[in-house]
Amino acid sequence: MQLKKMSLISLLIALCVAGASIKIPAIVSSVALDMVPALLGGIMLGSIPGAIIAFIAHLLSALIGGMPMGAFHLVVGLEMAVLVWLFAMIFKKGHRLLASILFVVGNTVIAPLPFLFLMGVGFYIGLMPSLLIGALVNTVLALLLAPQLIRFYESRFSKEAIR
């Protein structure tokens, strides 16, 4: 892996952690902007680097937040990695709307399914509006920032350096 690509991955992980500290009050807990850099990393660097960014960033964000769900954060980190990987794969094929819809639905409905069995239907349903808001905000911001960042990096680096 090239040094430039590793540096970009590290920078995006740091931005994910910074985004985790930007909280939007929600019905259950709060919504953070921690997945915007991971989604951008998936778009710019590819699906696997995007998934790595999402996984590591979630674990670091959870660690900073005191690990309220304990080891369950590993499961959530893996879920976020899969969602960002899927988003980037579909996005790269030119299906931006489909990628966005799948990320939002996956983050809102599918990723919290373990809570349905652990905490019950009430908690699962109560969690969904917050997750929907978070997924929408993160996805829309990533979609708005992606064209400018792609142009910037392509002008600074060769296309091989960021793909």
mmCIF file of C-alpha atoms in Angstrom:
data_model
loop_
_atom_site.group_PDB
_atom_site.id
_atom_site.type_symbol
_atom_site.label_atom_id
_atom_site.label_comp_id
_atom_site.label_asym_id
_atom_site.label_seq_id
_atom_site.Cartn_x
_atom_site.Cartn_y
_atom_site.Cartn_z
ATOM 1 C CA MET A 1 0.000 0.000 0.000
ATOM 2 C CA GLN A 2 1.338 3.380 -0.918
ATOM 3 C CA LEU A 3 2.316 5.875 1.748
ATOM 4 C CA LYS A 4 -0.096 8.484 0.362
ATOM 5 C CA LYS A 5 -3.006 6.066 0.558
ATOM 6 C CA MET A 6 -2.098 5.006 4.105
ATOM 7 C CA SER A 7 -1.851 8.667 5.096
ATOM 8 C CA LEU A 8 -5.287 9.379 3.639
ATOM 9 C CA ILE A 9 -6.748 6.392 5.477
ATOM 10 C CA SER A 10 -5.225 7.637 8.750
ATOM 11 C CA LEU A 11 -6.529 11.147 8.146
ATOM 12 C CA LEU A 12 -10.034 9.864 7.409
ATOM 13 C CA ILE A 13 -10.017 7.720 10.564
ATOM 14 C CA ALA A 14 -9.043 10.799 12.575
ATOM 15 C CA LEU A 15 -11.848 12.770 10.907
ATOM 16 C CA CYS A 16 -14.310 9.988 11.795
ATOM 17 C CA VAL A 17 -13.296 10.252 15.431
ATOM 18 C CA ALA A 18 -13.630 14.051 15.266
ATOM 19 C CA GLY A 19 -17.033 13.633 13.599
ATOM 20 C CA ALA A 20 -18.092 11.367 16.446
ATOM 21 C CA SER A 21 -17.755 14.332 18.793
ATOM 22 C CA ILE A 22 -20.207 16.380 16.710
ATOM 23 C CA LYS A 23 -23.470 15.293 18.282
ATOM 24 C CA ILE A 24 -26.982 16.016 17.066
ATOM 25 C CA PRO A 25 -29.574 15.402 19.810
ATOM 26 C CA ALA A 26 -31.932 12.584 18.921
ATOM 27 C CA ILE A 27 -34.715 10.531 20.447
ATOM 28 C CA VAL A 28 -32.438 7.822 21.821
ATOM 29 C CA SER A 29 -28.943 9.059 22.639
ATOM 30 C CA SER A 30 -27.546 11.293 19.912
ATOM 31 C CA VAL A 31 -26.528 11.145 16.286
ATOM 32 C CA ALA A 32 -22.919 11.741 15.280
ATOM 33 C CA LEU A 33 -21.201 12.645 12.036
ATOM 34 C CA ASP A 34 -18.693 9.822 12.320
ATOM 35 C CA MET A 35 -19.462 7.998 9.061
ATOM 36 C CA VAL A 36 -19.055 10.921 6.641
ATOM 37 C CA PRO A 37 -15.259 10.418 6.321
ATOM 38 C CA ALA A 38 -15.676 6.623 6.076
ATOM 39 C CA LEU A 39 -18.165 6.997 3.223
ATOM 40 C CA LEU A 40 -15.829 9.467 1.519
ATOM 41 C CA GLY A 41 -12.947 7.057 2.010
ATOM 42 C CA GLY A 42 -14.975 4.317 0.359
ATOM 43 C CA ILE A 43 -15.763 6.598 -2.580
ATOM 44 C CA MET A 44 -12.210 7.926 -3.036
ATOM 45 C CA LEU A 45 -10.004 5.021 -1.983
ATOM 46 C CA GLY A 46 -12.190 1.988 -2.630
ATOM 47 C CA SER A 47 -14.527 -0.286 -0.743
ATOM 48 C CA ILE A 48 -11.935 -2.150 1.333
ATOM 49 C CA PRO A 49 -10.150 0.971 2.646
ATOM 50 C CA GLY A 50 -13.591 2.499 3.332
ATOM 51 C CA ALA A 51 -14.592 -0.575 5.341
ATOM 52 C CA ILE A 52 -11.331 -0.468 7.306
ATOM 53 C CA ILE A 53 -11.870 3.211 8.061
ATOM 54 C CA ALA A 54 -15.444 2.569 9.245
ATOM 55 C CA PHE A 55 -14.438 -0.346 11.488
ATOM 56 C CA ILE A 56 -11.461 1.326 13.154
ATOM 57 C CA ALA A 57 -13.247 4.656 13.459
ATOM 58 C CA HIS A 58 -16.261 3.084 15.161
ATOM 59 C CA LEU A 59 -14.056 1.296 17.673
ATOM 60 C CA LEU A 60 -12.066 4.457 18.424
ATOM 61 C CA SER A 61 -15.243 6.529 18.733
ATOM 62 C CA ALA A 62 -16.743 3.939 21.074
ATOM 63 C CA LEU A 63 -13.554 3.863 23.134
ATOM 64 C CA ILE A 64 -13.624 7.636 23.517
ATOM 65 C CA GLY A 65 -17.296 7.418 24.492
ATOM 66 C CA GLY A 66 -16.553 4.898 27.254
ATOM 67 C CA MET A 67 -17.550 1.718 25.371
ATOM 68 C CA PRO A 68 -21.183 1.796 26.596
ATOM 69 C CA MET A 69 -22.033 -1.477 24.789
ATOM 70 C CA GLY A 70 -18.814 -3.255 25.693
ATOM 71 C CA ALA A 71 -17.652 -5.955 23.294
ATOM 72 C CA PHE A 72 -20.847 -5.494 21.279
ATOM 73 C CA HIS A 73 -19.049 -2.556 19.641
ATOM 74 C CA LEU A 74 -17.059 -5.133 17.641
ATOM 75 C CA VAL A 75 -20.314 -6.295 16.054
ATOM 76 C CA VAL A 76 -21.415 -2.721 15.346
ATOM 77 C CA GLY A 77 -17.978 -1.936 13.894
ATOM 78 C CA LEU A 78 -18.236 -4.937 11.577
ATOM 79 C CA GLU A 79 -21.734 -3.885 10.545
ATOM 80 C CA MET A 80 -20.512 -0.383 9.726
ATOM 81 C CA ALA A 81 -17.593 -1.832 7.757
ATOM 82 C CA VAL A 82 -19.936 -4.008 5.691
ATOM 83 C CA LEU A 83 -22.324 -1.094 5.072
ATOM 84 C CA VAL A 84 -19.535 1.235 3.923
ATOM 85 C CA TRP A 85 -18.027 -1.547 1.777
ATOM 86 C CA LEU A 86 -21.400 -2.163 0.113
ATOM 87 C CA PHE A 87 -22.010 1.572 -0.328
ATOM 88 C CA ALA A 88 -18.633 2.083 -2.004
ATOM 89 C CA MET A 89 -19.012 -0.956 -4.279
ATOM 90 C CA ILE A 90 -22.394 0.165 -5.563
ATOM 91 C CA PHE A 91 -21.400 3.841 -5.708
ATOM 92 C CA LYS A 92 -18.345 3.034 -7.857
ATOM 93 C CA LYS A 93 -20.608 1.268 -10.360
ATOM 94 C CA GLY A 94 -22.490 4.534 -10.882
ATOM 95 C CA HIS A 95 -25.559 3.696 -8.788
ATOM 96 C CA ARG A 96 -25.247 6.545 -6.301
ATOM 97 C CA LEU A 97 -28.899 6.692 -5.300
ATOM 98 C CA LEU A 98 -29.111 2.921 -4.785
ATOM 99 C CA ALA A 99 -25.898 2.965 -2.735
ATOM 100 C CA SER A 100 -27.274 5.753 -0.566
ATOM 101 C CA ILE A 101 -30.633 4.069 -0.037
ATOM 102 C CA LEU A 102 -29.003 0.762 0.884
ATOM 103 C CA PHE A 103 -26.672 2.474 3.358
ATOM 104 C CA VAL A 104 -29.526 4.348 5.037
ATOM 105 C CA VAL A 105 -31.817 1.298 5.175
ATOM 106 C CA GLY A 106 -28.967 -0.949 6.310
ATOM 107 C CA ASN A 107 -27.941 1.476 9.044
ATOM 108 C CA THR A 108 -31.512 2.140 10.170
ATOM 109 C CA VAL A 109 -33.243 -1.247 9.912
ATOM 110 C CA ILE A 110 -30.711 -4.056 9.464
ATOM 111 C CA ALA A 111 -27.723 -3.037 11.624
ATOM 112 C CA PRO A 112 -29.766 -2.636 14.827
ATOM 113 C CA LEU A 113 -31.436 -6.076 14.465
ATOM 114 C CA PRO A 114 -29.296 -7.574 17.269
ATOM 115 C CA PHE A 115 -30.880 -5.002 19.611
ATOM 116 C CA LEU A 116 -34.286 -6.415 18.723
ATOM 117 C CA PHE A 117 -33.269 -9.720 20.297
ATOM 118 C CA LEU A 118 -31.190 -8.287 23.138
ATOM 119 C CA MET A 119 -33.283 -5.307 24.234
ATOM 120 C CA GLY A 120 -36.748 -5.964 22.823
ATOM 121 C CA VAL A 121 -39.071 -4.508 20.218
ATOM 122 C CA GLY A 122 -39.626 -1.211 22.056
ATOM 123 C CA PHE A 123 -35.938 -0.340 22.161
ATOM 124 C CA TYR A 124 -35.453 -1.391 18.523
ATOM 125 C CA ILE A 125 -38.322 0.776 17.310
ATOM 126 C CA GLY A 126 -37.240 3.654 19.560
ATOM 127 C CA LEU A 127 -33.735 3.503 18.132
ATOM 128 C CA MET A 128 -34.805 3.649 14.484
ATOM 129 C CA PRO A 129 -35.659 7.388 14.179
ATOM 130 C CA SER A 130 -32.255 8.390 15.576
ATOM 131 C CA LEU A 131 -30.462 5.969 13.291
ATOM 132 C CA LEU A 132 -32.472 7.190 10.308
ATOM 133 C CA ILE A 133 -31.557 10.809 11.016
ATOM 134 C CA GLY A 134 -27.907 9.895 11.501
ATOM 135 C CA ALA A 135 -27.693 7.785 8.375
ATOM 136 C CA LEU A 136 -29.413 10.461 6.279
ATOM 137 C CA VAL A 137 -27.201 13.276 7.560
ATOM 138 C CA ASN A 138 -23.991 11.256 7.120
ATOM 139 C CA THR A 139 -24.974 10.084 3.629
ATOM 140 C CA VAL A 140 -26.121 13.479 2.367
ATOM 141 C CA LEU A 141 -22.965 15.184 3.642
ATOM 142 C CA ALA A 142 -20.788 12.523 2.013
ATOM 143 C CA LEU A 143 -22.646 12.886 -1.289
ATOM 144 C CA LEU A 144 -22.297 16.671 -1.181
ATOM 145 C CA LEU A 145 -18.579 16.590 -0.350
ATOM 146 C CA ALA A 146 -17.536 13.725 -2.642
ATOM 147 C CA PRO A 147 -17.381 15.540 -6.009
ATOM 148 C CA GLN A 148 -15.212 18.360 -4.666
ATOM 149 C CA LEU A 149 -12.882 16.031 -2.776
ATOM 150 C CA ILE A 150 -12.485 13.692 -5.730
ATOM 151 C CA ARG A 151 -11.548 16.630 -7.978
ATOM 152 C CA PHE A 152 -9.142 17.976 -5.351
ATOM 153 C CA TYR A 153 -7.312 14.681 -4.862
ATOM 154 C CA GLU A 154 -7.200 13.902 -8.559
ATOM 155 C CA SER A 155 -5.604 17.307 -9.162
ATOM 156 C CA ARG A 156 -3.072 16.768 -6.345
ATOM 157 C CA PHE A 157 -2.216 13.111 -6.881
ATOM 158 C CA SER A 158 -2.202 10.814 -9.818
ATOM 159 C CA LYS A 159 -5.332 8.705 -10.164
ATOM 160 C CA GLU A 160 -3.361 5.628 -9.142
ATOM 161 C CA ALA A 161 -2.404 7.236 -5.830
ATOM 162 C CA ILE A 162 -5.969 7.505 -4.606
ATOM 163 C CA ARG A 163 -7.655 4.496 -6.193
#
